[in-house]
mmCIF file of C-alpha atoms and ligand atoms in Angstrom:
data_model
loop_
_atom_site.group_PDB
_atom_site.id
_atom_site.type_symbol
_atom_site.label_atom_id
_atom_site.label_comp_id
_atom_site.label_asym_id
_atom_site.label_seq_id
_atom_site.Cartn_x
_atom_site.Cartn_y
_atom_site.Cartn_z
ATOM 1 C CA UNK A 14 -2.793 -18.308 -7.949
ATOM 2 C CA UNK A 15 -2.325 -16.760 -4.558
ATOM 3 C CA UNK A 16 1.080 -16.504 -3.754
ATOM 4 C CA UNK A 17 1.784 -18.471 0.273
ATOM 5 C CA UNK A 18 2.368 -16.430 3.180
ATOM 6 C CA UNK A 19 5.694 -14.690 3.753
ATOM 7 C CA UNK A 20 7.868 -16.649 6.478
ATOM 8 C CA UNK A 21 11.350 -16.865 7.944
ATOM 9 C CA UNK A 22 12.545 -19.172 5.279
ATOM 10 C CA UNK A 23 11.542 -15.894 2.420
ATOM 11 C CA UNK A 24 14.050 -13.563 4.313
ATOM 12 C CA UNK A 25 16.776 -16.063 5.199
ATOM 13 C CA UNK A 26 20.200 -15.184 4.117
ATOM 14 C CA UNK A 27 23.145 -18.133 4.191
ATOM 15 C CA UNK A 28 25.743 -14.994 5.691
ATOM 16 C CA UNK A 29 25.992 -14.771 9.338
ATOM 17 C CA UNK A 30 25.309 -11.931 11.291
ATOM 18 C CA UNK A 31 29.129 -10.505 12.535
ATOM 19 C CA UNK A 32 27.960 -8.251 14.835
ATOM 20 C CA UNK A 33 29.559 -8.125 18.509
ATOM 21 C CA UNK A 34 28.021 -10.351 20.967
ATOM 22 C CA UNK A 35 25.070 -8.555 22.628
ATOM 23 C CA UNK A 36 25.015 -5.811 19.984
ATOM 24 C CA UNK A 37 21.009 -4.742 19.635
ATOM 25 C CA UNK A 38 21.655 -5.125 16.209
ATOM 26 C CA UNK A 39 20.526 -8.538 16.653
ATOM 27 C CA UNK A 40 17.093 -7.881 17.997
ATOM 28 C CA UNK A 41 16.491 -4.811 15.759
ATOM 29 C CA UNK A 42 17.062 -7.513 12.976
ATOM 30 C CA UNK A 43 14.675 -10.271 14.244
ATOM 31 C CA UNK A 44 12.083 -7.190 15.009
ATOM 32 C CA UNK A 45 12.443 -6.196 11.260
ATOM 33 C CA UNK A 46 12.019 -9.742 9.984
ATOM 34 C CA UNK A 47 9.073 -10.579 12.273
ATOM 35 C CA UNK A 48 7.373 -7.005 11.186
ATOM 36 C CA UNK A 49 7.461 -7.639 7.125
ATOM 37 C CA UNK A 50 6.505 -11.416 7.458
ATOM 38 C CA UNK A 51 3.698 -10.032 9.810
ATOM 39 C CA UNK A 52 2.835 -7.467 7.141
ATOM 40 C CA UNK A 53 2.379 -10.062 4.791
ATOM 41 C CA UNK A 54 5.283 -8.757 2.940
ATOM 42 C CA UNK A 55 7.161 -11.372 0.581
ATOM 43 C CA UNK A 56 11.061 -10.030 0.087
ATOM 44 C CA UNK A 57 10.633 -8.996 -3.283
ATOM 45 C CA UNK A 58 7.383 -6.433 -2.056
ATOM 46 C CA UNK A 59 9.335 -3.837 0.274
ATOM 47 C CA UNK A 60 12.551 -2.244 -0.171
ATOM 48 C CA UNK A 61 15.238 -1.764 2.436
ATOM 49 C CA UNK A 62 17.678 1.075 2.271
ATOM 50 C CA UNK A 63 20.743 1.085 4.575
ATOM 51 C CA UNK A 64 23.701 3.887 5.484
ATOM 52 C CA UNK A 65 27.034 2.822 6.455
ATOM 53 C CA UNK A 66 27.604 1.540 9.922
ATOM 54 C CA UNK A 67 27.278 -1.475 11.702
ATOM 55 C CA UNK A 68 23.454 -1.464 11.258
ATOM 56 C CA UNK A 69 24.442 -1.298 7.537
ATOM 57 C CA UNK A 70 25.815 -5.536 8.264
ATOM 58 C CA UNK A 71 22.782 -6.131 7.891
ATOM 59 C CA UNK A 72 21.934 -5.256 4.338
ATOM 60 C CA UNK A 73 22.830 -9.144 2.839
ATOM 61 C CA UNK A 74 21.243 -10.563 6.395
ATOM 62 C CA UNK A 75 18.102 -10.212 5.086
ATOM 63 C CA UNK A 76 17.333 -11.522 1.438
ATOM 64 C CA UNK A 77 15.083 -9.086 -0.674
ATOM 65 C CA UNK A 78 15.335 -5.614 -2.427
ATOM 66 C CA UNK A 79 18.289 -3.788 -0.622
ATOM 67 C CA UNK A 80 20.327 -1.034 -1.065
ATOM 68 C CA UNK A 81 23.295 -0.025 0.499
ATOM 69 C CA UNK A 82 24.392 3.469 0.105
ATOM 70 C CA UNK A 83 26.827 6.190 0.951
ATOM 71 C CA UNK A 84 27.067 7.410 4.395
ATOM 72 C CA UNK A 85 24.741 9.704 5.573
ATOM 73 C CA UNK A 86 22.811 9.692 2.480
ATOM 74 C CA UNK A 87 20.314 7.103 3.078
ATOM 75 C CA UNK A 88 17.233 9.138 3.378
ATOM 76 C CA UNK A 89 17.835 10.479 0.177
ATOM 77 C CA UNK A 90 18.165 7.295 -1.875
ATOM 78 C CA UNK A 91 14.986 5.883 -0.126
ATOM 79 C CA UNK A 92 13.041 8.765 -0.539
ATOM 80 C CA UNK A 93 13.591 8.632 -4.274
ATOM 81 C CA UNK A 94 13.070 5.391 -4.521
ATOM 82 C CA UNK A 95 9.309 5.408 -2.356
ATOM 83 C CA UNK A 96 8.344 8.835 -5.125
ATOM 84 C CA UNK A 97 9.716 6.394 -8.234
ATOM 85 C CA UNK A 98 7.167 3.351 -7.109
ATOM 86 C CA UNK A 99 4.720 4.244 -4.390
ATOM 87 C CA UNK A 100 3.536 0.501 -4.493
ATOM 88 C CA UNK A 101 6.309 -1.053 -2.966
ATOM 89 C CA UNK A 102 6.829 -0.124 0.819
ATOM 90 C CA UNK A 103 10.543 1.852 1.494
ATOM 91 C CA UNK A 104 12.141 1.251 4.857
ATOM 92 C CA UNK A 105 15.443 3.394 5.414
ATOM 93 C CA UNK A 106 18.062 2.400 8.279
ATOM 94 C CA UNK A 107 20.684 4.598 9.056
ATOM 95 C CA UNK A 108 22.680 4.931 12.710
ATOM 96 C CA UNK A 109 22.686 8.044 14.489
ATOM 97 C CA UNK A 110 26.062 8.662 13.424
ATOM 98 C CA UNK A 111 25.230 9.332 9.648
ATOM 99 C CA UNK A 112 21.408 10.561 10.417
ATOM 100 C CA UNK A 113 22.415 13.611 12.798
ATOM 101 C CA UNK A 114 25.913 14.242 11.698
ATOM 102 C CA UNK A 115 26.837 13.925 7.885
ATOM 103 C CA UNK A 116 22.814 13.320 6.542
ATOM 104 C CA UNK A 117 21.175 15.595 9.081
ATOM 105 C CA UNK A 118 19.499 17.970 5.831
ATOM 106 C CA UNK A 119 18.048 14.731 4.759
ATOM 107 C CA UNK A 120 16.250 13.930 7.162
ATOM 108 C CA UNK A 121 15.052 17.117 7.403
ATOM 109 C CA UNK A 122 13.734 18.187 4.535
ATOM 110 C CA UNK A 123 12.302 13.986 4.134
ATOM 111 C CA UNK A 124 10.345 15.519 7.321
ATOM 112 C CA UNK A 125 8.799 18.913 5.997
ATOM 113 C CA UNK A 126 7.945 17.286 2.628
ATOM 114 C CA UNK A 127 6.295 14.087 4.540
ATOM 115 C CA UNK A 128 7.726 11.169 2.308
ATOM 116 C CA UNK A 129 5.899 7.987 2.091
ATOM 117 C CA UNK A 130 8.327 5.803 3.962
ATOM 118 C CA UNK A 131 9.923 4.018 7.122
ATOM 119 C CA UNK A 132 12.788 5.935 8.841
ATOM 120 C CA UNK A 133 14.324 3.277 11.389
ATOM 121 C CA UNK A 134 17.355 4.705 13.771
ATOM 122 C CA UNK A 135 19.762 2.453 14.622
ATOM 123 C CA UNK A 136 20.172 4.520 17.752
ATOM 124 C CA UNK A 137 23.672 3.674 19.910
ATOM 125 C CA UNK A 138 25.114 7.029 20.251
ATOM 126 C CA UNK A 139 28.222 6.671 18.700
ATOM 127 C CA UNK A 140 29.957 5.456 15.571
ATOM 128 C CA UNK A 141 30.606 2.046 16.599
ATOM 129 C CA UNK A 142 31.777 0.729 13.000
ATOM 130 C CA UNK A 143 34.744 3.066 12.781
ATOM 131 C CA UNK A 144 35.207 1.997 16.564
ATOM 132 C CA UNK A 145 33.509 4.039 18.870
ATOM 133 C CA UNK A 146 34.021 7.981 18.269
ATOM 134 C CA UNK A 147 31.463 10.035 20.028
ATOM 135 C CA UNK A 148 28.554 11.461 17.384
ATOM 136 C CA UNK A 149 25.981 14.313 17.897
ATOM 137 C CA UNK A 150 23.760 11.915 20.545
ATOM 138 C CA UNK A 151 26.756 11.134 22.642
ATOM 139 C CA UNK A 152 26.169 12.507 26.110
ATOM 140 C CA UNK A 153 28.261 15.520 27.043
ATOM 141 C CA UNK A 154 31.467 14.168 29.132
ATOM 142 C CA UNK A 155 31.266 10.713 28.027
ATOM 143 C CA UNK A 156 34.911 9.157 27.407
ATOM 144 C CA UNK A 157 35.499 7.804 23.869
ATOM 145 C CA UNK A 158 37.866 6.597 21.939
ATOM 146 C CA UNK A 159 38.489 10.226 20.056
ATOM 147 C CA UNK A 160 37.610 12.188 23.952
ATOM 148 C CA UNK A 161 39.534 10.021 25.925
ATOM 149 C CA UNK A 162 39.295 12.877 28.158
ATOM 150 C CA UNK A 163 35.452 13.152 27.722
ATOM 151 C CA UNK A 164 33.376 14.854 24.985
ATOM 152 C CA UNK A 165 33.174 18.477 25.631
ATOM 153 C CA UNK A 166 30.135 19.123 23.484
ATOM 154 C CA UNK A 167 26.299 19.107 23.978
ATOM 155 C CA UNK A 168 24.545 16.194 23.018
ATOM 156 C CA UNK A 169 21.654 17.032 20.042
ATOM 157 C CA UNK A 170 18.361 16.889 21.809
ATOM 158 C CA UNK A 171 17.236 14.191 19.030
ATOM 159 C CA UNK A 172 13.679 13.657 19.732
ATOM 160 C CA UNK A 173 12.798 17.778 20.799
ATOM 161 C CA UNK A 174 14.455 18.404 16.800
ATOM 162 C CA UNK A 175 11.874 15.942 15.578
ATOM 163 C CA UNK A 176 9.192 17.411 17.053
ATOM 164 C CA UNK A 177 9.969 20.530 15.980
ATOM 165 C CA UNK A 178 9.778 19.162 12.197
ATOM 166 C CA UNK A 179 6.406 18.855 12.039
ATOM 167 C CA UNK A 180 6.274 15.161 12.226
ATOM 168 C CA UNK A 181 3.168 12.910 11.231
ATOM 169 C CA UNK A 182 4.320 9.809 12.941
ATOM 170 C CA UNK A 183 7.158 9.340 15.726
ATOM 171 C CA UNK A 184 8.162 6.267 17.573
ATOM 172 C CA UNK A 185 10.599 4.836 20.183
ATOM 173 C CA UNK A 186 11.166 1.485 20.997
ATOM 174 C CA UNK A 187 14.650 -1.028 22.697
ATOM 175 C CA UNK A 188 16.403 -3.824 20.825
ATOM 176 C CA UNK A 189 16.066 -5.648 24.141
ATOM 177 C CA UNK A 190 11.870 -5.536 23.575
ATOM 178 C CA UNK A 191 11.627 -7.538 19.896
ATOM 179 C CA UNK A 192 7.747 -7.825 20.448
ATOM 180 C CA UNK A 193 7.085 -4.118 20.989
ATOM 181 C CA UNK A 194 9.391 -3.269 18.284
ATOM 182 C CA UNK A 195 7.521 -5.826 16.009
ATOM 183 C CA UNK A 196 4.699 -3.609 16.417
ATOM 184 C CA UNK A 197 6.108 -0.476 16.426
ATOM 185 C CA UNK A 198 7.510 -1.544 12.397
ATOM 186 C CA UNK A 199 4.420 -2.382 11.165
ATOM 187 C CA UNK A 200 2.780 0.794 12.399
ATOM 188 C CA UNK A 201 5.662 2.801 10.890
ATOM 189 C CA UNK A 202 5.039 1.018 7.528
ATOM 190 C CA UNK A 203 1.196 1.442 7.785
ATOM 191 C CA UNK A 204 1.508 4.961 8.533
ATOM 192 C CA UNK A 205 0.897 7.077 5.310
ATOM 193 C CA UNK A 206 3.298 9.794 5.243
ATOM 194 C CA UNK A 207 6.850 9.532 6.744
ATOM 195 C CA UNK A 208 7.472 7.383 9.978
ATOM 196 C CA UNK A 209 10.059 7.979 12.171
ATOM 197 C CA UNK A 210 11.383 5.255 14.787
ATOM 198 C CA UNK A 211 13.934 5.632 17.017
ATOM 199 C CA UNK A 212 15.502 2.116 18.221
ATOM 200 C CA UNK A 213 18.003 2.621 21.572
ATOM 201 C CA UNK A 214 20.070 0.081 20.967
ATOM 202 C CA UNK A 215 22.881 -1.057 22.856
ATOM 203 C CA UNK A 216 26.564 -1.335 21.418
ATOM 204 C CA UNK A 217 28.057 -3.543 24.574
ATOM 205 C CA UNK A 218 31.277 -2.689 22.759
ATOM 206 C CA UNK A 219 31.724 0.844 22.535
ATOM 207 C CA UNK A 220 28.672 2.039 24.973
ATOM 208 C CA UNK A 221 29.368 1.902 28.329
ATOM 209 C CA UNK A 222 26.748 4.769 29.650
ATOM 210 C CA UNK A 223 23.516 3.585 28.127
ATOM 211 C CA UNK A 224 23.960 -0.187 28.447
ATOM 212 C CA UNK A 225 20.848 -2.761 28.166
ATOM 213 C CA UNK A 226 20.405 -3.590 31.291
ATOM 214 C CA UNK A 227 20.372 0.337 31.841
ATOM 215 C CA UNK A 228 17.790 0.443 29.141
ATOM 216 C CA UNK A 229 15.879 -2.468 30.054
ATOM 217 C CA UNK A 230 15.091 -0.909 33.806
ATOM 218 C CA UNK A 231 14.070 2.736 32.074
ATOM 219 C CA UNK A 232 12.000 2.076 29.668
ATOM 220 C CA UNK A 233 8.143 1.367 29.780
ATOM 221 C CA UNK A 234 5.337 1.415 27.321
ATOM 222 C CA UNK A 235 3.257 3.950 26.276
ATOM 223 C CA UNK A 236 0.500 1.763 26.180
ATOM 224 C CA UNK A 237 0.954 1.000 29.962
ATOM 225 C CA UNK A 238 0.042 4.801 30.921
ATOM 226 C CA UNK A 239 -2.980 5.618 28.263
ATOM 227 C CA UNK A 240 -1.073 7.431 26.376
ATOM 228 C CA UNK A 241 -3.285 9.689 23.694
ATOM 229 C CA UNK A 242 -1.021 8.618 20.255
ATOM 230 C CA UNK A 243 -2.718 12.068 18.325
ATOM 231 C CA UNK A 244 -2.118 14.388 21.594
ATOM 232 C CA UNK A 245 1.363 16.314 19.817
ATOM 233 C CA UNK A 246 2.505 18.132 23.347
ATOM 234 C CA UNK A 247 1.898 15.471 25.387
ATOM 235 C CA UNK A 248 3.841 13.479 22.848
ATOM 236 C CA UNK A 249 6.613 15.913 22.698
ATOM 237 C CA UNK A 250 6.591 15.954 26.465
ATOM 238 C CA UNK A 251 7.375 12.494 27.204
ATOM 239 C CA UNK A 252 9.408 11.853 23.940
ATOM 240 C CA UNK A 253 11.960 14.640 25.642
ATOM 241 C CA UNK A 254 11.386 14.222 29.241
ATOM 242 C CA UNK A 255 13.876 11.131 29.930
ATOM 243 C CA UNK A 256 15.163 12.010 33.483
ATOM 244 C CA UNK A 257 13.355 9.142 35.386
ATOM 245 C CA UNK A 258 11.702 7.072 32.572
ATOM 246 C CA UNK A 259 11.782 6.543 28.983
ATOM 247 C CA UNK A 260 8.603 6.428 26.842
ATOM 248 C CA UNK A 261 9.070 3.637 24.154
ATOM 249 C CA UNK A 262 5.871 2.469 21.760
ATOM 250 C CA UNK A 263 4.207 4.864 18.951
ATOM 251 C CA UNK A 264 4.449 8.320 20.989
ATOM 252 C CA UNK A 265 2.693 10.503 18.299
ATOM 253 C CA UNK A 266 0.996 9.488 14.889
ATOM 254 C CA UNK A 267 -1.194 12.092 12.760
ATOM 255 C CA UNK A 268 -3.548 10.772 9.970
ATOM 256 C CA UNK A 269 -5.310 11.889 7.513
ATOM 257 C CA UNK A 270 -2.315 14.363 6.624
ATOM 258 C CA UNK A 271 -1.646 14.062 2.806
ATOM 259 C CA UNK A 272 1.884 12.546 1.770
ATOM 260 C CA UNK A 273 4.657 14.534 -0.578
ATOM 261 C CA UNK A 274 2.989 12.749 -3.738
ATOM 262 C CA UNK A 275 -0.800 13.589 -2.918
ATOM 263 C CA UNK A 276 -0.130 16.604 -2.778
ATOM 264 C CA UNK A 277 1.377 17.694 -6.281
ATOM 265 C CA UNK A 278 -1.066 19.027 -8.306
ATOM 266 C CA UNK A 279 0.631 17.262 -11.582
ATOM 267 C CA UNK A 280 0.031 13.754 -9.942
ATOM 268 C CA UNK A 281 -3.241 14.015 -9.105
ATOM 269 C CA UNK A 282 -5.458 11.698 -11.582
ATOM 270 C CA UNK A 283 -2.182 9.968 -13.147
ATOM 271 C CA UNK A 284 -2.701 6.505 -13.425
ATOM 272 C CA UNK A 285 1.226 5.708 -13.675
ATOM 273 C CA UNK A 286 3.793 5.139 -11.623
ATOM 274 C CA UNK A 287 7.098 7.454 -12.051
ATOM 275 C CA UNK A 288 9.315 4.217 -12.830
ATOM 276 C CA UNK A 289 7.060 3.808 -15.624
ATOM 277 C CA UNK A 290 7.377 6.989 -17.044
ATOM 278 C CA UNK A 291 11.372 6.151 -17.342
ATOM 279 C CA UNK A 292 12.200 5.934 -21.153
ATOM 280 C CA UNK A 293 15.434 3.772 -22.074
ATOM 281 C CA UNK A 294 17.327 7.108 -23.670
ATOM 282 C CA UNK A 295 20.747 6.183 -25.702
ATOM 283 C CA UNK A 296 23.138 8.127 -24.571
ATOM 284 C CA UNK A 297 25.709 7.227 -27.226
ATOM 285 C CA UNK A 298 26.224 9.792 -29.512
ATOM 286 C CA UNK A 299 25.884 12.591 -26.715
ATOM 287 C CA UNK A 300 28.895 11.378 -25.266
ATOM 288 C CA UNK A 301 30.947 11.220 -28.428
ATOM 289 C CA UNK A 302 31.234 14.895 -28.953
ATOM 290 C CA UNK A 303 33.325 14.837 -25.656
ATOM 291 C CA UNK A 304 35.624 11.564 -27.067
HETATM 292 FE FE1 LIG B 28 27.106 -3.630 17.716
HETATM 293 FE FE2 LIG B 28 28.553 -1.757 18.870
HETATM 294 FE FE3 LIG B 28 29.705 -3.993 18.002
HETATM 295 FE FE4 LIG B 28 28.782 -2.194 16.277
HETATM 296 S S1 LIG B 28 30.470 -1.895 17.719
HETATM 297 S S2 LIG B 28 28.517 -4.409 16.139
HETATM 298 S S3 LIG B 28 26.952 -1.428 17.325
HETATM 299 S S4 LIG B 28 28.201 -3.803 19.661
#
């Protein structure tokens, strides 16, 4: 029998969103939902991983495989998970607080070793769920609620640390721009090798220097200016380069370049997947010498 197209109703969840009116949480999650029933992608075909934070709301939004984990550790749960069973399409979420502060080594070393899987940034520049402290993308001088005076450090220059990684697919898009960020999902999760996708996002709550409206009159599309996808300096050029415009779309994607599992020797030829090479082992009598 072939099994009906994914739709809305497939992905519906009975709780309500409880995210802060205008939060681009909203249109990151309609942009995710339009991108897997796009894909083709039933619920029970694609795993979503999220970190704490108010992106992390949105982990029983969404009906499906999910996974909520500990903070800052999301890349690392998601990236085991896409190694155990490369058939089912991993998507990690994680806001910028947990990425580039406390799971910064993560993503990392997810980078160099070129994981199979989706890396979405829920990107608002501060910890909004523990209300509002400034994190590593907060722009130097900004006043928050643990600077009231203003933050007094430099921000992380995000996208020039990606670039320096090595990456095989980066990408930028605005919760205000749900079709472009439709698109700019299901290239992530067609890309073979590990995707990264940075979402600005506004938090009308707790970010009062990169608002949407400020975001909606920066931006532009890639697409609008020609932009060369496999040209890496270019890319890196207008991925850093935000003083008068910022690039959103797929800014850099290289293919052809063989994923963490291809390129392990032992795997090549094996027929199985890791999570069927799992064996049930009873642990019982192990743990009784300790009792
Ligand atoms: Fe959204 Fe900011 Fe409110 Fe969190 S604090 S729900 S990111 S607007």
């Amino acid at each position: 029998m072939i099994p009906s197209k994914a739709s809305a109703q497939d992905y519906h969840s009975e709780n309500l969103c409880t995210w802060c009116d205008g939060c681009g949480n909203y249109g990151i999650h309609s942009a995710i939902k339009r991108a897997l029933i796009e894909l083709g992608l039933k619920p029970y075909q694609v795993l979503l991983c999220f970190d704490v934070g108010c992106h992390g709301n949105m982990s029983d939004k969404l009906l499906g495989y999910r996974f909520h984990g500990l903070h800052g550790r999301v890349i690392s749960l998601a990236s085991g998970a896409a190694l155990a069973n490369p058939d089912v399409p991993v998507i990690a979420l994680s806001g910028d607080g947990g990425c580039f502060s406390e799971g910064i080594g993560h993503l990392v070393h997810a980078m160099r070793s070129n994981y199979n899987m989706t890396f979405i940034l829920h990107n608002n520049s501060n910890y909004g769920l523990t209300t509002g402290q400034a994190s590593a993308l907060t722009p130097r001088g900004e006043q928050m609620n643990t600077s009231p005076l203003g933050t007094v450090e430099d921000p992380l220059n995000s996208m020039d640390f990606i670039f320096s990684l090595n990456p095989t697919f980066v990408a930028r898009g605005f919760s205000g721009n749900i079709r472009q960020l439709t698109d700019i999902i299901k290239a992530a999760v067609n890309h073979q090798g590990f995707s990264y996708v940075d979402i600005l996002q506004g938090c009308p709550t707790y970010n009062k220097f990169a608002t949407h409206e400020y975001l909606l009159g920066k931006c532009y599309d890639v697409k609008d200016a020609n932009h060369d996808t496999s040209d890496f300096n270019q890319a890196r050029k207008i991925a850093t380069d935000t003083s008068e415009k910022i690039s959103t779309g797929v800014l850099y994607q290289a293919k052809g370049i063989p994923h963490f599992l291809e390129r392990l020797e032992a795997r090549k030829g094996v027929e199985t997947r890791l999570v069927d090479e799992v064996s049930e082992i009873n642990m019982e009598d192990y743990f009784k010498k300790f009792m």
